[in-house]
Coordinates of C-alpha atoms and ligand atoms in Angstrom, one line a residue:
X6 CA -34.8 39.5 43.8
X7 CA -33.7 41.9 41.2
X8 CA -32.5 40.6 38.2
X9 CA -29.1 41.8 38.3
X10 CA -28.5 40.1 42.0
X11 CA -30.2 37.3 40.5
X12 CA -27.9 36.9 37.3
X13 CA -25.1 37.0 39.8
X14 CA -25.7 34.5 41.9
X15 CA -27.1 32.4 39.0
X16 CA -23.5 32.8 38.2
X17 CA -21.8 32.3 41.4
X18 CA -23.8 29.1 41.6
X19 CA -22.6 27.6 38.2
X20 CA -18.9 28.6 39.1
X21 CA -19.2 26.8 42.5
X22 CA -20.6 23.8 40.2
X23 CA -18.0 24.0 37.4
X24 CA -15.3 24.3 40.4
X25 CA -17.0 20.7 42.1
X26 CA -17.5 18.8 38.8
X27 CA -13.5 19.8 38.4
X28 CA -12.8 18.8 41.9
X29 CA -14.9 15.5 41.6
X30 CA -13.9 15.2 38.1
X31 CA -9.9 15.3 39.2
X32 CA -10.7 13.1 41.8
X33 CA -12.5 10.7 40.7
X34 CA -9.8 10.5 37.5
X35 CA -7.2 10.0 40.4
X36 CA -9.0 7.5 42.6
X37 CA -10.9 4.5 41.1
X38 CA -11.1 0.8 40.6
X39 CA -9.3 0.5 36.8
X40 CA -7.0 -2.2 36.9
X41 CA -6.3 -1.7 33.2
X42 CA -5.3 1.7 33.5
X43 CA -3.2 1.2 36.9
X44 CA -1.2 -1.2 34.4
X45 CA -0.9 1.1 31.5
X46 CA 0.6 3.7 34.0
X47 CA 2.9 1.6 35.7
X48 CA 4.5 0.3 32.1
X49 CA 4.7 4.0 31.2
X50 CA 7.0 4.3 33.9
X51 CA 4.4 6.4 36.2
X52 CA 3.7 6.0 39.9
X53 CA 0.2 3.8 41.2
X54 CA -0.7 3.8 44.6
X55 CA -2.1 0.2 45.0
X56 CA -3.8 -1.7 48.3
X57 CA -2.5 -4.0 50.0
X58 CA -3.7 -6.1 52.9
X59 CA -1.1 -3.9 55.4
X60 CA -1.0 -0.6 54.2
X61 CA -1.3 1.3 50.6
X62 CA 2.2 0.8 48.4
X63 CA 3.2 3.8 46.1
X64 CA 4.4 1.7 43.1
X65 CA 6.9 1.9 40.1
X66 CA 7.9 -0.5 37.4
X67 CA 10.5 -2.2 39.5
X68 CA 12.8 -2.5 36.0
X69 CA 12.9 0.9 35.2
X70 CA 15.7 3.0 37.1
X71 CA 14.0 6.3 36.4
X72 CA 10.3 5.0 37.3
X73 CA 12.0 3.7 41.1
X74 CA 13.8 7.6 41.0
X75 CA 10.4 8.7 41.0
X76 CA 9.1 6.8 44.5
X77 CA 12.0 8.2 46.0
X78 CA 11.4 11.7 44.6
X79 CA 7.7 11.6 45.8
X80 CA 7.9 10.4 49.2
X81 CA 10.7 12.2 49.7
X82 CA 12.9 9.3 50.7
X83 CA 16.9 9.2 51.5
X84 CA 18.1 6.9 48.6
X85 CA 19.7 4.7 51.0
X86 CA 16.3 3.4 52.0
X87 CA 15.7 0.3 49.5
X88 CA 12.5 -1.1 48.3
X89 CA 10.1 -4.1 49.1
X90 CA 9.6 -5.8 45.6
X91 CA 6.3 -7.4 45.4
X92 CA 5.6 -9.9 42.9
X93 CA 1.8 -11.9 42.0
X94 CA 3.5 -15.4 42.5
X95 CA 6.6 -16.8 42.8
X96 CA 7.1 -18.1 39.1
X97 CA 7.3 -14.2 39.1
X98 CA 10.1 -13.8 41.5
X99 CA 12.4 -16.8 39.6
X100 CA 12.0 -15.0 36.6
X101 CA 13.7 -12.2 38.0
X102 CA 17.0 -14.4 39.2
X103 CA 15.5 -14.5 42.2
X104 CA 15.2 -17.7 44.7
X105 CA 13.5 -18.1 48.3
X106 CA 16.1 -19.8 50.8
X107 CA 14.6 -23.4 52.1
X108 CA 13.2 -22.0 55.7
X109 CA 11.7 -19.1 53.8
X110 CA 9.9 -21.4 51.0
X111 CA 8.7 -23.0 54.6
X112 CA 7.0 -19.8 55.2
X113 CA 5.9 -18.7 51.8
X114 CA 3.9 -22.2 52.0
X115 CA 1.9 -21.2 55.1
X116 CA 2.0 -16.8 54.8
X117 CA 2.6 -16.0 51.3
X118 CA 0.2 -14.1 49.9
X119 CA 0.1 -12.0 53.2
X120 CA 2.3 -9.5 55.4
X121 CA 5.6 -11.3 55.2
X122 CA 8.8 -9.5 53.5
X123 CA 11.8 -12.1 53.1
X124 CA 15.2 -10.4 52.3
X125 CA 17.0 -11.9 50.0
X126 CA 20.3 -12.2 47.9
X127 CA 19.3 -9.8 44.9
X128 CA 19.8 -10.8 41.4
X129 CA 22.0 -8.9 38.0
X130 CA 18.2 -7.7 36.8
X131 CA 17.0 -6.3 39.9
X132 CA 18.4 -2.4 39.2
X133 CA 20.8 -1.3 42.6
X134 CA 18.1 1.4 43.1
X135 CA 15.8 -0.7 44.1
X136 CA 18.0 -2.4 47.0
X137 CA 20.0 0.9 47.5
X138 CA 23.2 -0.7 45.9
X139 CA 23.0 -3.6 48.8
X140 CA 23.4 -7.1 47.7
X141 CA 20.3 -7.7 49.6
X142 CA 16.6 -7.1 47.9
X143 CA 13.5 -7.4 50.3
X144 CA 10.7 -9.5 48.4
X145 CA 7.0 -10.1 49.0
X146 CA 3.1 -11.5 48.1
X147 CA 0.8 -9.1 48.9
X148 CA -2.2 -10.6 50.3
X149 CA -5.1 -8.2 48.2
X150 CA -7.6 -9.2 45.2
X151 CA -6.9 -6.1 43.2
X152 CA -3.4 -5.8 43.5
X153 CA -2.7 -9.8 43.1
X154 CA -4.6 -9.3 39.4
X155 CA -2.9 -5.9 38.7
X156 CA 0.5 -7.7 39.3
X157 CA -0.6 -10.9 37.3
X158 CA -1.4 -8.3 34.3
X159 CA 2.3 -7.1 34.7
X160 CA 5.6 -8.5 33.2
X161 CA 7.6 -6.8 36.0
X162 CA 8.0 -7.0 39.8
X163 CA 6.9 -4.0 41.0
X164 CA 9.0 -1.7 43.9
X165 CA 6.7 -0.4 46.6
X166 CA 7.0 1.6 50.0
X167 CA 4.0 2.4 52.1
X168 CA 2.4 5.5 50.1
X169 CA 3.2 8.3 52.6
X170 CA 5.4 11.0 52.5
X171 CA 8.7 9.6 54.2
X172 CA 8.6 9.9 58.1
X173 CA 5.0 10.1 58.2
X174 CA 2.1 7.7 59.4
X175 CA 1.4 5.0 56.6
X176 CA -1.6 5.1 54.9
X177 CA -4.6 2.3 55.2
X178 CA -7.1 3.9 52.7
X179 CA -7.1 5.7 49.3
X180 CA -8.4 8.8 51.1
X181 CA -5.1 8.6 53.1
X182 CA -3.3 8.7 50.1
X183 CA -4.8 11.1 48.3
X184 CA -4.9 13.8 50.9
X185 CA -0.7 13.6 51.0
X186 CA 0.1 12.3 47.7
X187 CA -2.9 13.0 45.3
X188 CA -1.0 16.0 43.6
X189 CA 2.2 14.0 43.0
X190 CA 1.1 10.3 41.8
X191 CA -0.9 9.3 38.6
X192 CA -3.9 7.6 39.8
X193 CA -4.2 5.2 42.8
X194 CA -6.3 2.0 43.1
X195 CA -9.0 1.9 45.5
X196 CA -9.2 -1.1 47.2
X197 CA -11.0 0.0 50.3
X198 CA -9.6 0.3 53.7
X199 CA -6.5 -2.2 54.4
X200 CA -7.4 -5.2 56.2
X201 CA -3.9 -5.9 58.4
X202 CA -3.6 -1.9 59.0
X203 CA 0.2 -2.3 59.5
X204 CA 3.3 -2.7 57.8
X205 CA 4.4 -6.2 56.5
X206 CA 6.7 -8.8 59.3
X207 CA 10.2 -8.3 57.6
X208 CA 12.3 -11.6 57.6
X209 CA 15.7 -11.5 56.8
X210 CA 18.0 -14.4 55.5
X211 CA 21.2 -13.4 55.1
X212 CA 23.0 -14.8 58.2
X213 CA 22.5 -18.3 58.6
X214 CA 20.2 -18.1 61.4
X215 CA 16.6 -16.4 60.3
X216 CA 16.5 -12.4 61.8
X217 CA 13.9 -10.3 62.3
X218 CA 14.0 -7.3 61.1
X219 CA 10.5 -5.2 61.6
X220 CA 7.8 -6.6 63.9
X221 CA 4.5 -6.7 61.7
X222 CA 1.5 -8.0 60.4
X223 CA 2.7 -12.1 60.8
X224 CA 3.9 -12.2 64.3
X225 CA 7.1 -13.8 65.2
X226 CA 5.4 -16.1 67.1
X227 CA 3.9 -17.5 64.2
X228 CA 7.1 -17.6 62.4
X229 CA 8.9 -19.5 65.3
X230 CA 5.9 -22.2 65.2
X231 CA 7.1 -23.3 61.5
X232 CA 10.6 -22.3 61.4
X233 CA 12.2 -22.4 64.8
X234 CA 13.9 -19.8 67.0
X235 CA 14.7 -16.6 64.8
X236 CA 16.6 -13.7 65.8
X237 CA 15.1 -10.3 67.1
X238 CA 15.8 -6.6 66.2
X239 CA 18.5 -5.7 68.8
X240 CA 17.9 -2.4 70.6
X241 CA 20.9 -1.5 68.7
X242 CA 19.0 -2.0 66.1
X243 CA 18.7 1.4 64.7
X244 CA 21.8 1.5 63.3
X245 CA 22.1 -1.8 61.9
X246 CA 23.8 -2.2 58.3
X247 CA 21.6 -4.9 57.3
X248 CA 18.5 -2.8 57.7
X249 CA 19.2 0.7 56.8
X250 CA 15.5 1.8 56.9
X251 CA 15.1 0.9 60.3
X252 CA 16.1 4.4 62.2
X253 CA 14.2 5.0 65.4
X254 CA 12.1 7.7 64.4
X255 CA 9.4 7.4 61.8
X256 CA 5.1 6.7 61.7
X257 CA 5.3 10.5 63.9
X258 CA 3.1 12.4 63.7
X259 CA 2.8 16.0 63.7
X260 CA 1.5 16.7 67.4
X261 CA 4.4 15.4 69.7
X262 CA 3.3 11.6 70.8
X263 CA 4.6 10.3 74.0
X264 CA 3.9 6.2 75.1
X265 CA 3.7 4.8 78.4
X266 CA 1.1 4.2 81.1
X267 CA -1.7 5.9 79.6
X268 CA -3.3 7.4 83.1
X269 CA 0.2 8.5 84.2
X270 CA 0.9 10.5 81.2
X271 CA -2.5 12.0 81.5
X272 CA -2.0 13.1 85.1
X273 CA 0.8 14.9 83.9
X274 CA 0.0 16.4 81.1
X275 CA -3.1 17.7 82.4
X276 CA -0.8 20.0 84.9
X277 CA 0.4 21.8 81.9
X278 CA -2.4 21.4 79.5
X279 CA -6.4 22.0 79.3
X280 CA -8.1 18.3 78.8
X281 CA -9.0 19.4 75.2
X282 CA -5.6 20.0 74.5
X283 CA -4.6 16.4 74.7
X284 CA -5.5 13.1 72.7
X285 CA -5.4 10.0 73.7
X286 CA -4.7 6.4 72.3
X287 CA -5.8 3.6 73.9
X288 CA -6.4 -0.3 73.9
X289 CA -9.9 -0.8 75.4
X290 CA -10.6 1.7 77.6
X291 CA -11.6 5.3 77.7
X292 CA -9.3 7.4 80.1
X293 CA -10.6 9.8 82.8
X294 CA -10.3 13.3 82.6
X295 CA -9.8 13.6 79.0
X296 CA -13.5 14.4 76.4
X297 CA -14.9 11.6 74.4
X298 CA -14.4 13.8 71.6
X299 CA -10.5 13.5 71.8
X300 CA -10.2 9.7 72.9
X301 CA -9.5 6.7 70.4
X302 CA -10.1 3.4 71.6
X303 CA -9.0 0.5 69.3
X304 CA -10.4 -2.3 70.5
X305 CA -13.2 -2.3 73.2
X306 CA -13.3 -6.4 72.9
X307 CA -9.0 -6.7 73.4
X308 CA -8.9 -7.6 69.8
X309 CA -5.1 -6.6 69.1
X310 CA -5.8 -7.4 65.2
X311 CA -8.4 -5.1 65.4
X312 CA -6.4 -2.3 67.3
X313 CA -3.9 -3.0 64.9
X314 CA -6.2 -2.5 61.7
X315 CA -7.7 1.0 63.3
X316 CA -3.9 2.3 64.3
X317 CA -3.0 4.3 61.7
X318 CA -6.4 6.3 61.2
X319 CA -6.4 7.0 64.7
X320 CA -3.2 8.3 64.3
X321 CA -4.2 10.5 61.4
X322 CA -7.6 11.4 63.2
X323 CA -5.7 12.7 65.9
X324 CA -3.1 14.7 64.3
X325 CA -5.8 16.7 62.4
X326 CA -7.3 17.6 65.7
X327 CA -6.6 21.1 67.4
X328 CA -4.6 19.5 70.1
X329 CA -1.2 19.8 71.5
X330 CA -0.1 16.4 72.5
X331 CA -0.7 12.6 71.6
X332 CA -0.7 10.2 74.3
X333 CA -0.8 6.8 73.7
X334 CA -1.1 3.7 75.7
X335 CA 1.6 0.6 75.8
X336 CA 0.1 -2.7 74.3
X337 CA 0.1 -6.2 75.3
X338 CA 3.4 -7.2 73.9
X339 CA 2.4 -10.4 71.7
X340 CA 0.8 -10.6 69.0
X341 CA 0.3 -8.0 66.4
X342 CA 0.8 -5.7 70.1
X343 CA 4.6 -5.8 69.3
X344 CA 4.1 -4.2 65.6
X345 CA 1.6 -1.5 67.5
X346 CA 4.4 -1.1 70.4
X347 CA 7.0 -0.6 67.9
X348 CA 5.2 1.9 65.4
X349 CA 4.0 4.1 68.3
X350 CA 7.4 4.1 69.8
X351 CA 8.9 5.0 66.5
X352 CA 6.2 7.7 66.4
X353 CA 7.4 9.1 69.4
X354 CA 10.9 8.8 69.3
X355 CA 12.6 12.8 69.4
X356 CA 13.6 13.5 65.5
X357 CA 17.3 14.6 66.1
X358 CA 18.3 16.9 63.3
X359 CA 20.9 14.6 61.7
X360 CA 18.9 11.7 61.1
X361 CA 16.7 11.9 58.8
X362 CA 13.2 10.3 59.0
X363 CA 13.4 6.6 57.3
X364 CA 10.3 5.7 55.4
Ligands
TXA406 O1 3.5 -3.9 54.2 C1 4.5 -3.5 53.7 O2 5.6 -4.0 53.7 C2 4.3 -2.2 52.8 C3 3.4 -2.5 51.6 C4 3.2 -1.3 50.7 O3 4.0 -3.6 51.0 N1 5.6 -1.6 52.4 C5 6.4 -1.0 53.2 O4 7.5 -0.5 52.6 O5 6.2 -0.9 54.4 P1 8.5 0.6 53.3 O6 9.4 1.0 52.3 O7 7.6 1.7 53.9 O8 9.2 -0.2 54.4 C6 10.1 -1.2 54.0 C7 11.2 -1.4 55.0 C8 12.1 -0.3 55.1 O9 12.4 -0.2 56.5 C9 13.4 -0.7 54.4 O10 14.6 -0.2 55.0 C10 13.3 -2.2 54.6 O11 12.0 -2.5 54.5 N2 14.1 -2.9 53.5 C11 13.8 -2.9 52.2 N3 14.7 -3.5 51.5 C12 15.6 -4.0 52.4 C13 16.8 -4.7 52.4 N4 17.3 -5.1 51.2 N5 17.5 -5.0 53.5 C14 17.0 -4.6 54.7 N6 15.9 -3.9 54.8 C15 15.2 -3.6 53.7
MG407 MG1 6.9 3.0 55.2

């Protein structure tokens, strides 16, 4: 090779290597496992994604007004959308002004730490950005190692939505996170893929009888065997004024996603599309007519926890694929199946103009 064509690619090498130790040096000072440092940040006032056992949180120092603006900011959320608080313990949460009714101390006992949000009468110190100026504040023990000792370390509560921009499918691993969020946030936590994979059950008790509010990772089943009976989200749910997050359409992804009987909705998208056009979501089994390559089964055994846990990637998966259309199967409703049901509908549901997309 003569020397000058040599000298150049010797260059064009060490660029390529200075651009990749930038790239792995900006990554891996975004993404890692310092606990310290996620603290540091999040007294500073700057935004931490952290894991949880549902889904990554992008979190601010609960106290600090400006801090909260930032979430909002970020994800892009409508500031009427209020906050989960998430505290280490609740010792935490009293010294806050803030106190679990009797039926939900019933349920801390048994699912506290884990995916259960209990809405709350709010306190003077909780700031009105937090609980979008309600007089209501949604609370909660996340259920993972890293995030239980961050939040020990911390003298604050702190405010978290899942970590995705809002509208979009919530995200159950760090990679997730970075890929949407990476240039906006100061560092996230890596605490490896999320074990529950969806949202937290939200619990609300404001009315005297116990209401649910979002189907997730505790089912209501399991809340009925301590606690009794409890409520269920309406189908007019959507514009309820207790849960102003809660409009139909969010979790969508990009490709349009339609839900029903998965070998109907082939049969008829396959008149209008080519079979590698179209991806498919499904419980435990592959559907015909549609490649290997574009099918996502989540749960060969019927394991709706499972399914449940592999949702959301599947979701992303398939949005990144050159396809035209999502079509997902219905679940068993029970179980974490109504949390699946519910996010996929959601995910589906037509984004009118006026409404904008909730979380
Ligand atoms: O599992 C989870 O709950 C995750 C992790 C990060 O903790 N968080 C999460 O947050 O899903 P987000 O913001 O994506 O969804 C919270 C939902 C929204 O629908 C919001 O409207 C509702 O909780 N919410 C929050 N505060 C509320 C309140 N005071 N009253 C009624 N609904 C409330
Ligand atoms: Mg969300």
């Amino acid at each position: 090779m003569p020397a000058k064509q040599a000298v150049q690619k010797r260059k064009h090498f060490s660029q390529v290597s200075v651009r990749c130790q930038t790239y792995f040096c900006t990554m891996s000072s975004l993404i890692g496992v310092d606990l310290k440092k996620a603290a540091a940040l999040l007294r500073a006032g700057e935004l931490v994604a952290i894991p949880t056992e549902t889904v990554y949180g992008l979190a601010a120092n609960a106290l600090l007004e400006d801090a909260v603006l930032k979430i909002y900011q970020v994800k892009n959320r409508p500031q009427f959308n209020p906050l989960i608080l998430h505290f280490a313990n609740y010792q935490q949460l009293q010294a806050c002004g803030l106190e679990l009714p009797p039926m939900a101390l019933l349920l801390a006992a048994k699912f506290s730490p884990g995916p259960l949000t209990y809405v709350i009468p709010t306190s003077a110190e909780i700031p009105g950005i937090v609980s979008a100026g309600t007089p209501a504040v949604a609370v909660r023990f996340p259920n993972h190692p890293f995030t239980l000792e961050l939040l020990q370390q911390l003298d604050f509560p702190v405010a978290a939505p899942s970590a995705n921009p809002s509208g979009y499918v919530s995200p159950t691993s760090a990679a997730h996170v970075a890929s949407q969020l990476g240039n906006s946030i100061s560092y996230i936590l890596d605490g490896g893929d999320c074990a529950i994979g969806v949202e937290s059950t939200i619990i609300s008790f404001l009315e005297e009888q116990p209401r649910l509010l979002r189907h997730g990772g505790i089912p209501v089943e399991a809340i009925e065997a301590v606690i009794g009976p409890v409520n269920l989200p309406g189908d007019g749910f959507v514009d309820n004024p207790i849960a102003p997050g809660m409009l139909a359409r969010h979790y969508a992804t990009r490709h349009p996603l339609q839900i029903g009987n998965l070998e109907e909705l082939v049969k008829q998208a396959l008149t209008r599309h080519s079979p590698s056009e179209i991806a498919t979501i499904s419980f435990t089994e592959p559907v015909s007519g549609i490649p290997a390559t574009n099918q996502f089964i989540l749960s060969p055994s019927g394991d709706l926890s499972e399914a449940a846990r592999r949702l959301f990637a599947a979701l992303r998966l398939a949005d990144e694929m050159t396809v035209s259309l999502i079509l997902a199967a219905v679940f068993p409703e029970e179980g974490l199946g109504r949390a699946i049901n519910d996010r996929l509908k959601r995910a589906s549901a037509p984004a009118p103009a006026s409404i904008p997309p909730s979380h």
